[in-house]
Amino acid sequence: MKFSGFKVVKEALTGHKGWTPLWRNPEPKPAYDIVIVGGGGHGLATAFYLAKTFGELKVAVLEKGWLGSGNIGRNTTIIRSNYLLPGNEPFYEFSMKLWENLEQETNFNSMVSQRGIINLIHTDAQRDAYRRRGNAMMLVGAGARLLSRDELKGMVPFLNFDNARFPIKGGLMQERAGTARHDGVVWGYARGADMRGVDIIQNCEVTGFKIEGGKVLGVETSRGFIGAKKVGVAVAGSSGRVMAKAGMRLPIESHVLQAFVSEGLKPTIPGVITFGAGHFYVSQSDKGGLVFGGDIDGYNSYAQRGNLPVVEDVLEGGMALMPMIGRARLLRSWGGIMDMSMDGSPIIDQTHIDGLYLNAGWCYGGFKATPASGYAFAHLLATGRPHETAAAYRLDRFERGYVIDEKGVGAQPNLH
Amino acid sequence: MLIPHPLLGLRDSQEFTYLGDANLMHRPDATAENAEAQFCDYVFQRENPAGVHRELWFHEQGDRSWLVVTRDTTTHEILGAELASNVKLGAAE
């Protein structure tokens, strides 16, 4: 079934009887060429590009719960490529380009909306830092624009420009950034992968790896043993737990990050606004809710819920930045588990176990990376070589001294 | 979260800053043969358990003592807290 405007009209006129399920629910086969552990955004994107771009025919995705039940369904849906360091920026810009063509590629409406992102500037030093970042972005073609205070006043007049502590002096804008519909992304990739023969197996928890002579032979699961020539693990916050089953420790701590959404409002916020100094960022969903968040809680957690101090901190940041937010009611808040790496940057690499590959360490920024993460992981699994934009995301970069530390805070995950 | 400080009773976790796994108290011997590998492990690798976790909290806005707090990372339930200096002394004996 292919989606099109014509199909929508036809179904509307014929009682919507022609729609079919987006993917099958197959029984697991005894063995596959490649098994992906984790049916979230990154895992499904990996399977999609394995099948579509690299022509792999025998691929399975194993998911413990249901598709998109992890962080892909719990994020704040922002896509952007406004990084600084050479190890990161080309990768995120590659991701941005994949976002721009995602809906054509998957034939699924992922509601990619390039409304722009603005990082606010409060001091001269910050303006210098953002000018440098903007230049780094322009070097890879991501585009960036430094906004004056007056320009900004015209675009987002509701901000508190004269806050005593953090007066707004300008901003750095990436016009191609924006938001996407998180569920639409996971469903689009799942459908696209399934259409190309990938078996997506839900309610199938990996309980162990079968490793003999330093080579992985398959995975033990709650639905029996599944053989595999290669196994790729993309389980985000559960990376430590899953890789421990292969006897590995990782340069990762799992932390909780909270997010919030208000009641639906008329369109008020044009794009994404980040207030780094106050630990607050906000955008508005197509449904009208203000979607916002702040920093991680700061302690190890697998609880998928946070505590009140950070709720207060985020809402104080919101009130300081845009006092009108105080008139909106908070609809709900939730937490997700972040795989916080030791330098704040991700890992896409093979492990010391032959045939076992790892995609992890996305911290609180995994959503925007979904397409490129999937593409680069598929590239690595299919060809054995890292994708050119992901070559720095090595697992051994920590011991070799090649960390990619955007914030320069060292091996302290709760500061990234 | 309320942390049961051994000297001061229940204190709000907001008074503390968090460092991480309590194993960070055991700094490797810099003169050992394989010190480089040991320090890599010490600085970068973590157990990161889902469940009971022993971790270091610093009472920054209190008596400025370091505590070893035992906490369940799946529920945030705090199972105990002791002075890190006592833990260190106990380990030395």
Short mmCIF file of C-alpha atoms in Angstrom, two decimals:
data_model
loop_
_atom_site.label_atom_id
_atom_site.label_comp_id
_atom_site.label_asym_id
_atom_site.label_seq_id
_atom_site.Cartn_x
_atom_site.Cartn_y
_atom_site.Cartn_z
CA MET A 1 0.00 0.00 0.00
CA LYS A 2 1.42 3.35 -1.04
CA PHE A 3 0.22 6.57 0.56
CA SER A 4 -0.70 9.45 -1.70
CA GLY A 5 -3.16 12.32 -1.87
CA PHE A 6 -5.14 10.36 -4.42
CA LYS A 7 -5.34 7.37 -2.05
CA VAL A 8 -6.63 9.58 0.80
CA VAL A 9 -9.40 11.00 -1.39
CA LYS A 10 -10.32 7.55 -2.72
CA GLU A 11 -10.53 6.08 0.79
CA ALA A 12 -12.55 9.05 2.02
CA LEU A 13 -15.11 8.39 -0.71
CA THR A 14 -15.24 4.61 -0.21
CA GLY A 15 -15.61 4.39 3.56
CA HIS A 16 -11.95 3.91 4.55
CA LYS A 17 -12.10 0.15 3.88
CA GLY A 18 -8.84 -0.08 1.92
CA TRP A 19 -6.33 0.77 4.65
CA THR A 20 -4.12 -2.10 5.71
CA PRO A 21 -1.83 -2.53 8.75
CA LEU A 22 1.48 -0.68 8.44
CA TRP A 23 3.58 -3.74 9.22
CA ARG A 24 3.30 -7.51 9.70
CA ASN A 25 3.78 -9.28 13.02
CA PRO A 26 5.91 -12.24 11.91
CA GLU A 27 7.12 -15.14 14.03
CA PRO A 28 10.90 -15.06 14.49
CA LYS A 29 12.86 -17.23 12.06
CA PRO A 30 15.65 -19.47 13.43
CA ALA A 31 18.40 -17.26 12.02
CA TYR A 32 19.08 -13.96 10.24
CA ASP A 33 22.10 -12.30 8.66
CA ILE A 34 21.70 -9.24 10.86
CA VAL A 35 19.70 -8.88 14.09
CA ILE A 36 19.05 -5.39 15.46
CA VAL A 37 18.29 -5.27 19.20
CA GLY A 38 15.91 -2.43 19.97
CA GLY A 39 12.83 -1.37 17.99
CA GLY A 40 13.11 2.34 18.63
CA GLY A 41 13.93 5.10 16.21
CA HIS A 42 17.58 4.23 15.76
CA GLY A 43 17.04 0.47 15.50
CA LEU A 44 14.23 0.77 12.96
CA ALA A 45 16.11 3.41 10.94
CA THR A 46 19.08 1.03 10.88
CA ALA A 47 16.89 -1.80 9.58
CA PHE A 48 15.30 0.53 7.01
CA TYR A 49 18.62 1.65 5.52
CA LEU A 50 20.05 -1.88 5.72
CA ALA A 51 17.21 -3.10 3.54
CA LYS A 52 16.78 -0.07 1.28
CA THR A 53 20.29 1.28 0.78
CA PHE A 54 22.52 -1.69 1.48
CA GLY A 55 20.29 -4.43 0.06
CA GLU A 56 20.38 -6.69 3.09
CA LEU A 57 17.64 -9.29 2.76
CA LYS A 58 17.62 -11.21 6.04
CA VAL A 59 17.27 -8.63 8.80
CA ALA A 60 15.24 -8.72 12.02
CA VAL A 61 14.50 -6.07 14.64
CA LEU A 62 13.83 -7.38 18.16
CA GLU A 63 11.83 -5.15 20.49
CA LYS A 64 11.17 -5.89 24.17
CA GLY A 65 7.86 -4.00 24.28
CA TRP A 66 6.00 -2.37 21.42
CA LEU A 67 7.48 -0.25 18.65
CA GLY A 68 8.42 3.22 19.75
CA SER A 69 7.74 2.58 23.44
CA GLY A 70 11.09 4.01 24.51
CA ASN A 71 12.74 7.36 23.96
CA ILE A 72 11.43 7.81 20.41
CA GLY A 73 8.01 8.24 22.01
CA ARG A 74 9.23 10.38 24.92
CA ASN A 75 11.32 13.15 23.37
CA THR A 76 10.67 16.80 22.52
CA THR A 77 10.88 16.18 18.74
CA ILE A 78 13.51 18.81 17.86
CA ILE A 79 15.68 18.38 14.78
CA ARG A 80 18.75 20.60 14.27
CA SER A 81 22.38 20.51 13.19
CA ASN A 82 23.92 23.36 15.18
CA TYR A 83 26.94 21.61 16.66
CA LEU A 84 30.47 22.93 16.93
CA LEU A 85 33.10 20.19 16.82
CA PRO A 86 34.43 18.55 13.65
CA GLY A 87 33.58 15.05 14.95
CA ASN A 88 29.92 16.02 15.40
CA GLU A 89 28.81 18.74 13.00
CA PRO A 90 29.16 16.85 9.67
CA PHE A 91 27.23 13.93 11.15
CA TYR A 92 24.32 16.06 12.38
CA GLU A 93 24.22 17.96 9.09
CA PHE A 94 24.04 14.61 7.27
CA SER A 95 21.12 13.79 9.56
CA MET A 96 19.46 17.12 8.73
CA LYS A 97 19.70 16.34 5.02
CA LEU A 98 18.11 12.93 5.59
CA TRP A 99 15.30 14.62 7.57
CA GLU A 100 14.64 16.96 4.66
CA ASN A 101 14.00 14.01 2.35
CA LEU A 102 12.59 11.58 4.93
CA GLU A 103 8.95 11.70 3.90
CA GLN A 104 9.73 11.03 0.23
CA GLU A 105 12.07 8.23 1.22
CA THR A 106 9.68 6.44 3.58
CA ASN A 107 6.42 7.47 1.83
CA PHE A 108 5.09 8.39 5.26
CA ASN A 109 4.04 11.72 6.73
CA SER A 110 6.52 12.37 9.53
CA MET A 111 5.42 16.01 9.76
CA VAL A 112 8.92 17.39 9.36
CA SER A 113 8.52 21.10 9.95
CA GLN A 114 11.54 23.36 9.42
CA ARG A 115 10.49 26.33 11.50
CA GLY A 116 13.95 27.23 12.76
CA ILE A 117 15.76 27.17 16.08
CA ILE A 118 17.05 30.20 17.99
CA ASN A 119 19.75 29.93 20.67
CA LEU A 120 19.56 33.06 22.83
CA ILE A 121 22.58 35.26 23.58
CA HIS A 122 22.94 37.20 26.84
CA THR A 123 26.57 38.35 26.93
CA ASP A 124 29.37 39.44 24.60
CA ALA A 125 31.28 36.25 25.37
CA GLN A 126 28.27 34.17 24.43
CA ARG A 127 27.89 36.09 21.17
CA ASP A 128 31.52 35.32 20.32
CA ALA A 129 30.97 31.64 21.11
CA TYR A 130 27.82 31.49 18.99
CA ARG A 131 29.49 33.34 16.13
CA ARG A 132 32.20 30.68 16.19
CA ARG A 133 29.56 27.95 16.27
CA GLY A 134 27.70 29.58 13.39
CA ASN A 135 30.90 29.61 11.36
CA ALA A 136 31.47 25.92 12.14
CA MET A 137 27.93 25.22 10.94
CA MET A 138 28.42 27.19 7.72
CA LEU A 139 31.61 25.26 6.98
CA VAL A 140 29.56 22.09 6.48
CA GLY A 141 26.68 23.87 4.77
CA ALA A 142 24.26 23.74 7.70
CA GLY A 143 23.54 27.46 7.47
CA ALA A 144 23.43 29.87 10.41
CA ARG A 145 22.40 33.45 11.05
CA LEU A 146 23.36 35.74 13.90
CA LEU A 147 20.31 37.74 14.98
CA SER A 148 20.42 41.19 16.53
CA ARG A 149 18.27 42.09 19.49
CA ASP A 150 15.97 44.15 17.27
CA GLU A 151 15.53 41.36 14.72
CA LEU A 152 14.73 39.01 17.55
CA LYS A 153 12.20 41.45 19.02
CA GLY A 154 10.35 41.38 15.74
CA MET A 155 10.30 37.59 15.60
CA VAL A 156 9.55 36.65 19.21
CA PRO A 157 8.20 39.79 20.91
CA PHE A 158 6.82 37.83 23.87
CA LEU A 159 10.25 37.10 25.38
CA ASN A 160 11.41 38.99 28.45
CA PHE A 161 14.23 40.96 26.79
CA ASP A 162 15.15 42.95 29.88
CA ASN A 163 15.51 40.22 32.48
CA ALA A 164 17.89 41.62 35.11
CA ARG A 165 20.13 38.55 35.21
CA PHE A 166 19.95 37.38 31.58
CA PRO A 167 18.96 40.27 29.29
CA ILE A 168 18.54 39.03 25.71
CA LYS A 169 21.18 40.55 23.41
CA GLY A 170 20.59 38.48 20.29
CA GLY A 171 20.49 34.93 19.05
CA LEU A 172 21.96 32.32 16.74
CA MET A 173 19.44 30.91 14.32
CA GLN A 174 19.46 27.81 12.16
CA GLU A 175 16.56 28.25 9.78
CA ARG A 176 16.53 24.64 8.55
CA ALA A 177 16.04 23.24 12.06
CA GLY A 178 12.60 22.53 13.45
CA THR A 179 10.51 19.64 14.68
CA ALA A 180 9.16 16.31 13.41
CA ARG A 181 6.36 14.07 14.59
CA HIS A 182 8.19 11.47 16.72
CA ASP A 183 5.61 8.70 16.30
CA GLY A 184 5.44 9.41 12.58
CA VAL A 185 9.18 8.87 12.36
CA VAL A 186 9.13 5.48 14.07
CA TRP A 187 6.06 4.29 12.15
CA GLY A 188 7.48 5.50 8.85
CA TYR A 189 10.75 3.65 9.37
CA ALA A 190 8.97 0.52 10.66
CA ARG A 191 6.62 0.42 7.68
CA GLY A 192 9.44 1.12 5.23
CA ALA A 193 11.60 -1.63 6.71
CA ASP A 194 8.74 -4.12 6.86
CA MET A 195 7.82 -3.43 3.21
CA ARG A 196 11.39 -4.36 2.26
CA GLY A 197 11.26 -7.69 4.07
CA VAL A 198 12.63 -6.83 7.54
CA ASP A 199 11.01 -8.94 10.28
CA ILE A 200 9.95 -6.64 13.13
CA ILE A 201 9.41 -8.83 16.18
CA GLN A 202 7.73 -7.16 19.14
CA ASN A 203 7.42 -8.47 22.71
CA CYS A 204 10.74 -10.22 22.23
CA GLU A 205 13.26 -9.39 24.95
CA VAL A 206 16.92 -10.23 24.48
CA THR A 207 18.04 -12.12 27.58
CA GLY A 208 21.58 -12.96 26.53
CA PHE A 209 24.13 -13.31 23.76
CA LYS A 210 25.56 -16.56 22.47
CA ILE A 211 29.28 -15.89 22.13
CA GLU A 212 31.81 -18.61 21.28
CA GLY A 213 35.50 -18.11 20.60
CA GLY A 214 35.13 -14.35 20.67
CA LYS A 215 32.41 -14.39 18.01
CA VAL A 216 28.71 -13.71 18.42
CA LEU A 217 26.46 -16.50 17.09
CA GLY A 218 23.05 -15.11 18.01
CA VAL A 219 20.84 -13.89 20.81
CA GLU A 220 18.83 -15.67 23.49
CA THR A 221 15.40 -14.11 23.71
CA SER A 222 12.11 -14.49 25.55
CA ARG A 223 10.89 -16.17 22.34
CA GLY A 224 13.80 -18.59 21.99
CA PHE A 225 17.25 -18.53 20.42
CA ILE A 226 17.71 -16.49 17.24
CA GLY A 227 20.89 -17.04 15.27
CA ALA A 228 22.69 -14.11 13.65
CA LYS A 229 25.89 -13.46 11.76
CA LYS A 230 25.92 -9.90 13.07
CA VAL A 231 24.11 -8.31 16.01
CA GLY A 232 23.63 -4.55 16.30
CA VAL A 233 22.53 -3.16 19.65
CA ALA A 234 20.62 0.16 19.65
CA VAL A 235 18.86 0.31 23.01
CA ALA A 236 19.65 3.86 24.25
CA GLY A 237 19.12 4.11 28.01
CA SER A 238 19.27 0.34 28.44
CA SER A 239 22.69 0.03 26.75
CA GLY A 240 24.48 -0.70 30.03
CA ARG A 241 21.99 -3.40 30.96
CA VAL A 242 22.04 -5.13 27.58
CA MET A 243 25.79 -4.98 26.98
CA ALA A 244 26.40 -6.33 30.50
CA LYS A 245 24.87 -9.57 29.15
CA ALA A 246 27.84 -9.69 26.77
CA GLY A 247 30.18 -9.06 29.69
CA MET A 248 30.92 -5.47 28.69
CA ARG A 249 31.09 -2.27 30.69
CA LEU A 250 30.51 1.00 28.83
CA PRO A 251 31.60 4.62 29.19
CA ILE A 252 27.95 5.43 29.84
CA GLU A 253 25.69 6.31 32.78
CA SER A 254 21.89 6.19 32.50
CA HIS A 255 20.18 9.38 33.67
CA VAL A 256 16.59 10.63 33.67
CA LEU A 257 15.50 13.64 31.60
CA GLN A 258 12.08 15.18 32.05
CA ALA A 259 9.86 16.87 29.48
CA PHE A 260 6.62 18.82 29.71
CA VAL A 261 3.65 19.80 27.59
CA SER A 262 1.04 22.49 28.22
CA GLU A 263 -2.60 22.59 27.18
CA GLY A 264 -3.20 23.37 23.51
CA LEU A 265 -2.88 27.04 22.59
CA LYS A 266 -3.26 29.05 19.40
CA PRO A 267 -0.02 29.37 17.42
CA THR A 268 2.31 31.58 19.46
CA ILE A 269 5.85 30.22 19.15
CA PRO A 270 7.27 30.29 15.63
CA GLY A 271 10.03 27.70 16.04
CA VAL A 272 12.28 26.32 18.74
CA ILE A 273 13.76 28.69 21.34
CA THR A 274 16.56 27.65 23.66
CA PHE A 275 17.50 29.52 26.82
CA GLY A 276 20.69 27.68 27.75
CA ALA A 277 21.57 30.03 30.59
CA GLY A 278 18.27 29.25 32.29
CA HIS A 279 18.10 25.52 31.47
CA PHE A 280 14.96 25.84 29.36
CA TYR A 281 13.91 25.26 25.76
CA VAL A 282 10.48 25.37 24.16
CA SER A 283 8.62 24.74 20.92
CA GLN A 284 4.97 24.38 19.99
CA SER A 285 3.49 21.19 18.63
CA ASP A 286 1.13 21.16 15.66
CA LYS A 287 -1.65 20.33 18.14
CA GLY A 288 -0.89 23.59 19.96
CA GLY A 289 0.74 22.37 23.18
CA LEU A 290 3.92 24.08 24.31
CA VAL A 291 6.56 21.34 24.50
CA PHE A 292 9.45 22.20 26.78
CA GLY A 293 12.21 20.84 28.95
CA GLY A 294 15.51 21.57 30.63
CA ASP A 295 18.43 19.69 32.12
CA ILE A 296 18.70 16.09 33.23
CA ASP A 297 17.97 15.43 36.90
CA GLY A 298 21.64 14.62 37.42
CA TYR A 299 21.75 11.23 39.14
CA ASN A 300 21.77 7.68 37.76
CA SER A 301 18.25 6.50 37.06
CA TYR A 302 16.29 3.87 35.16
CA ALA A 303 12.94 5.04 36.58
CA GLN A 304 11.46 6.90 33.54
CA ARG A 305 10.30 9.58 35.95
CA GLY A 306 12.07 12.46 37.61
CA ASN A 307 11.74 14.52 40.75
CA LEU A 308 10.24 17.90 41.64
CA PRO A 309 13.41 20.05 41.94
CA VAL A 310 13.99 19.84 38.19
CA VAL A 311 10.30 20.46 37.49
CA GLU A 312 10.62 23.69 39.48
CA ASP A 313 13.90 24.60 37.80
CA VAL A 314 12.48 24.17 34.29
CA LEU A 315 9.32 26.12 35.04
CA GLU A 316 11.31 28.92 36.68
CA GLY A 317 13.41 29.09 33.51
CA GLY A 318 10.22 29.29 31.47
CA MET A 319 8.78 32.08 33.61
CA ALA A 320 12.03 34.05 33.42
CA LEU A 321 12.19 33.76 29.64
CA MET A 322 8.55 34.21 28.66
CA PRO A 323 6.34 35.26 31.56
CA MET A 324 3.19 34.58 29.51
CA ILE A 325 3.81 30.86 29.98
CA GLY A 326 2.51 31.30 33.53
CA ARG A 327 -1.01 31.63 32.16
CA ALA A 328 -0.89 28.22 30.47
CA ARG A 329 -1.74 25.06 32.36
CA LEU A 330 0.73 22.21 32.44
CA LEU A 331 -0.93 19.18 30.90
CA ARG A 332 1.60 16.49 31.72
CA SER A 333 5.24 15.72 32.35
CA TRP A 334 7.24 12.55 31.87
CA GLY A 335 10.76 11.18 32.02
CA GLY A 336 12.97 9.16 29.72
CA ILE A 337 16.25 7.33 30.29
CA MET A 338 19.28 8.90 28.62
CA ASP A 339 22.44 6.96 27.81
CA MET A 340 24.80 9.72 28.95
CA SER A 341 28.28 9.07 27.59
CA MET A 342 31.48 10.30 29.21
CA ASP A 343 32.07 13.07 26.66
CA GLY A 344 28.47 13.82 25.70
CA SER A 345 28.88 12.34 22.20
CA PRO A 346 27.60 9.06 20.78
CA ILE A 347 29.21 5.71 19.95
CA ILE A 348 28.67 3.85 16.66
CA ASP A 349 31.28 1.12 16.54
CA GLN A 350 32.09 -2.56 16.59
CA THR A 351 32.99 -4.13 19.92
CA HIS A 352 35.89 -6.43 20.76
CA ILE A 353 33.45 -9.33 20.20
CA ASP A 354 33.42 -10.32 16.53
CA GLY A 355 30.03 -9.57 14.96
CA LEU A 356 28.70 -7.52 17.89
CA TYR A 357 28.11 -3.83 17.13
CA LEU A 358 27.04 -0.98 19.40
CA ASN A 359 25.03 2.19 18.76
CA ALA A 360 24.71 4.12 22.05
CA GLY A 361 25.62 7.17 24.10
CA TRP A 362 23.12 9.56 22.50
CA CYS A 363 22.62 11.48 25.75
CA TYR A 364 19.55 13.75 25.49
CA GLY A 365 20.07 14.37 21.75
CA GLY A 366 19.19 11.11 20.05
CA PHE A 367 16.01 12.14 18.24
CA LYS A 368 17.58 14.58 15.78
CA ALA A 369 20.22 11.97 15.01
CA THR A 370 17.74 9.18 14.19
CA PRO A 371 18.15 9.12 10.37
CA ALA A 372 21.94 9.52 10.31
CA SER A 373 22.41 7.15 13.24
CA GLY A 374 20.42 4.50 11.38
CA TYR A 375 22.25 5.17 8.13
CA ALA A 376 25.71 5.14 9.70
CA PHE A 377 24.97 2.03 11.77
CA ALA A 378 23.61 0.25 8.70
CA HIS A 379 26.75 1.29 6.80
CA LEU A 380 28.94 -0.15 9.54
CA LEU A 381 26.93 -3.39 9.80
CA ALA A 382 26.76 -3.94 6.05
CA THR A 383 30.26 -2.91 4.99
CA GLY A 384 32.30 -3.33 8.17
CA ARG A 385 33.58 0.25 7.81
CA PRO A 386 32.30 3.36 9.61
CA HIS A 387 30.33 5.92 7.61
CA GLU A 388 32.49 8.95 6.78
CA THR A 389 30.46 11.28 9.01
CA ALA A 390 30.50 8.88 11.97
CA ALA A 391 34.15 7.85 11.89
CA ALA A 392 34.91 9.70 15.14
CA TYR A 393 32.27 7.82 17.16
CA ARG A 394 34.67 5.07 18.22
CA LEU A 395 34.22 3.08 21.40
CA ASP A 396 37.96 3.26 22.13
CA ARG A 397 38.24 7.04 21.71
CA PHE A 398 38.20 7.51 25.49
CA GLU A 399 41.33 5.47 26.18
CA ARG A 400 43.03 6.92 23.08
CA GLY A 401 42.31 10.49 24.17
CA TYR A 402 40.06 11.45 21.24
CA VAL A 403 36.98 12.49 23.21
CA ILE A 404 34.41 14.73 21.49
CA ASP A 405 33.43 16.99 24.35
CA GLU A 406 31.12 19.75 23.00
CA LYS A 407 30.80 21.41 26.41
CA GLY A 408 34.34 20.72 27.62
CA VAL A 409 33.29 19.46 31.03
CA GLY A 410 35.19 16.17 31.17
CA ALA A 411 34.13 12.67 32.13
CA GLN A 412 31.16 13.75 34.25
CA PRO A 413 27.95 12.72 32.49
CA ASN A 414 25.58 14.81 34.62
CA LEU A 415 27.31 18.00 33.42
CA HIS A 416 26.92 17.34 29.68
CA MET B 1 14.38 12.60 47.33
CA LEU B 2 15.30 12.82 51.01
CA ILE B 3 18.74 11.60 51.97
CA PRO B 4 19.16 10.24 55.52
CA HIS B 5 22.34 12.04 56.51
CA PRO B 6 24.03 10.04 59.34
CA LEU B 7 24.68 13.22 61.38
CA LEU B 8 21.93 15.62 60.28
CA GLY B 9 18.93 13.37 59.66
CA LEU B 10 16.71 13.57 56.57
CA ARG B 11 17.96 16.24 54.16
CA ASP B 12 16.55 17.33 50.80
CA SER B 13 18.65 15.98 47.91
CA GLN B 14 18.72 19.54 46.50
CA GLU B 15 21.29 20.40 49.20
CA PHE B 16 23.65 17.87 47.61
CA THR B 17 25.60 17.60 44.40
CA TYR B 18 26.02 14.21 42.77
CA LEU B 19 29.31 12.70 41.66
CA GLY B 20 28.52 9.11 40.71
CA ASP B 21 29.51 5.51 41.44
CA ALA B 22 31.06 5.08 44.92
CA ASN B 23 33.92 3.13 43.31
CA LEU B 24 35.31 6.56 42.36
CA MET B 25 36.68 6.64 45.94
CA HIS B 26 39.14 3.92 44.99
CA ARG B 27 41.65 5.76 42.83
CA PRO B 28 44.12 3.39 41.16
CA ASP B 29 47.79 3.30 42.11
CA ALA B 30 49.59 5.68 39.76
CA THR B 31 52.85 3.79 40.16
CA ALA B 32 51.42 0.41 39.15
CA GLU B 33 52.68 -1.30 36.01
CA ASN B 34 49.35 -0.99 34.18
CA ALA B 35 48.38 2.37 35.72
CA GLU B 36 47.31 3.84 32.36
CA ALA B 37 44.79 1.10 31.67
CA GLN B 38 43.58 1.23 35.27
CA PHE B 39 43.04 4.99 35.11
CA CYS B 40 41.16 4.69 31.80
CA ASP B 41 38.88 2.22 33.44
CA TYR B 42 38.54 4.38 36.55
CA VAL B 43 37.75 7.59 34.67
CA PHE B 44 35.53 6.32 31.86
CA GLN B 45 33.97 2.90 32.51
CA ARG B 46 30.88 2.47 34.67
CA GLU B 47 28.85 -0.46 36.02
CA ASN B 48 25.67 1.63 35.53
CA PRO B 49 23.39 -0.91 37.24
CA ALA B 50 19.59 -0.95 37.03
CA GLY B 51 18.83 -1.58 40.70
CA VAL B 52 20.88 -1.02 43.84
CA HIS B 53 23.63 1.55 43.27
CA ARG B 54 26.19 2.87 45.76
CA GLU B 55 27.00 6.45 44.87
CA LEU B 56 28.75 9.59 46.12
CA TRP B 57 26.76 12.67 47.12
CA PHE B 58 28.41 15.87 48.43
CA HIS B 59 26.49 17.89 51.02
CA GLU B 60 27.48 21.13 49.37
CA GLN B 61 24.85 23.34 50.97
CA GLY B 62 25.11 21.60 54.34
CA ASP B 63 28.01 20.28 56.37
CA ARG B 64 30.12 19.67 53.21
CA SER B 65 30.64 16.02 53.98
CA TRP B 66 30.77 13.32 51.32
CA LEU B 67 28.19 10.55 51.72
CA VAL B 68 27.97 7.09 50.23
CA VAL B 69 24.27 6.73 49.47
CA THR B 70 22.73 3.37 48.58
CA ARG B 71 19.83 3.93 46.19
CA ASP B 72 17.67 1.87 43.84
CA THR B 73 18.03 3.42 40.38
CA THR B 74 14.79 1.83 39.17
CA THR B 75 12.60 3.37 41.92
CA HIS B 76 14.74 6.19 43.43
CA GLU B 77 14.21 4.56 46.85
CA ILE B 78 17.07 5.42 49.18
CA LEU B 79 18.20 2.41 51.16
CA GLY B 80 20.87 4.02 53.34
CA ALA B 81 23.60 6.62 53.67
CA GLU B 82 26.95 6.65 55.44
CA LEU B 83 29.83 9.07 55.73
CA ALA B 84 32.31 8.43 52.93
CA SER B 85 35.17 9.04 55.37
CA ASN B 86 33.90 6.17 57.54
CA VAL B 87 33.60 3.92 54.49
CA LYS B 88 37.15 4.78 53.50
CA LEU B 89 38.48 4.18 57.02
CA GLY B 90 36.53 0.93 57.28
CA ALA B 91 38.05 -0.24 54.00
CA ALA B 92 41.52 0.61 55.24
CA GLU B 93 41.23 -1.47 58.39
#
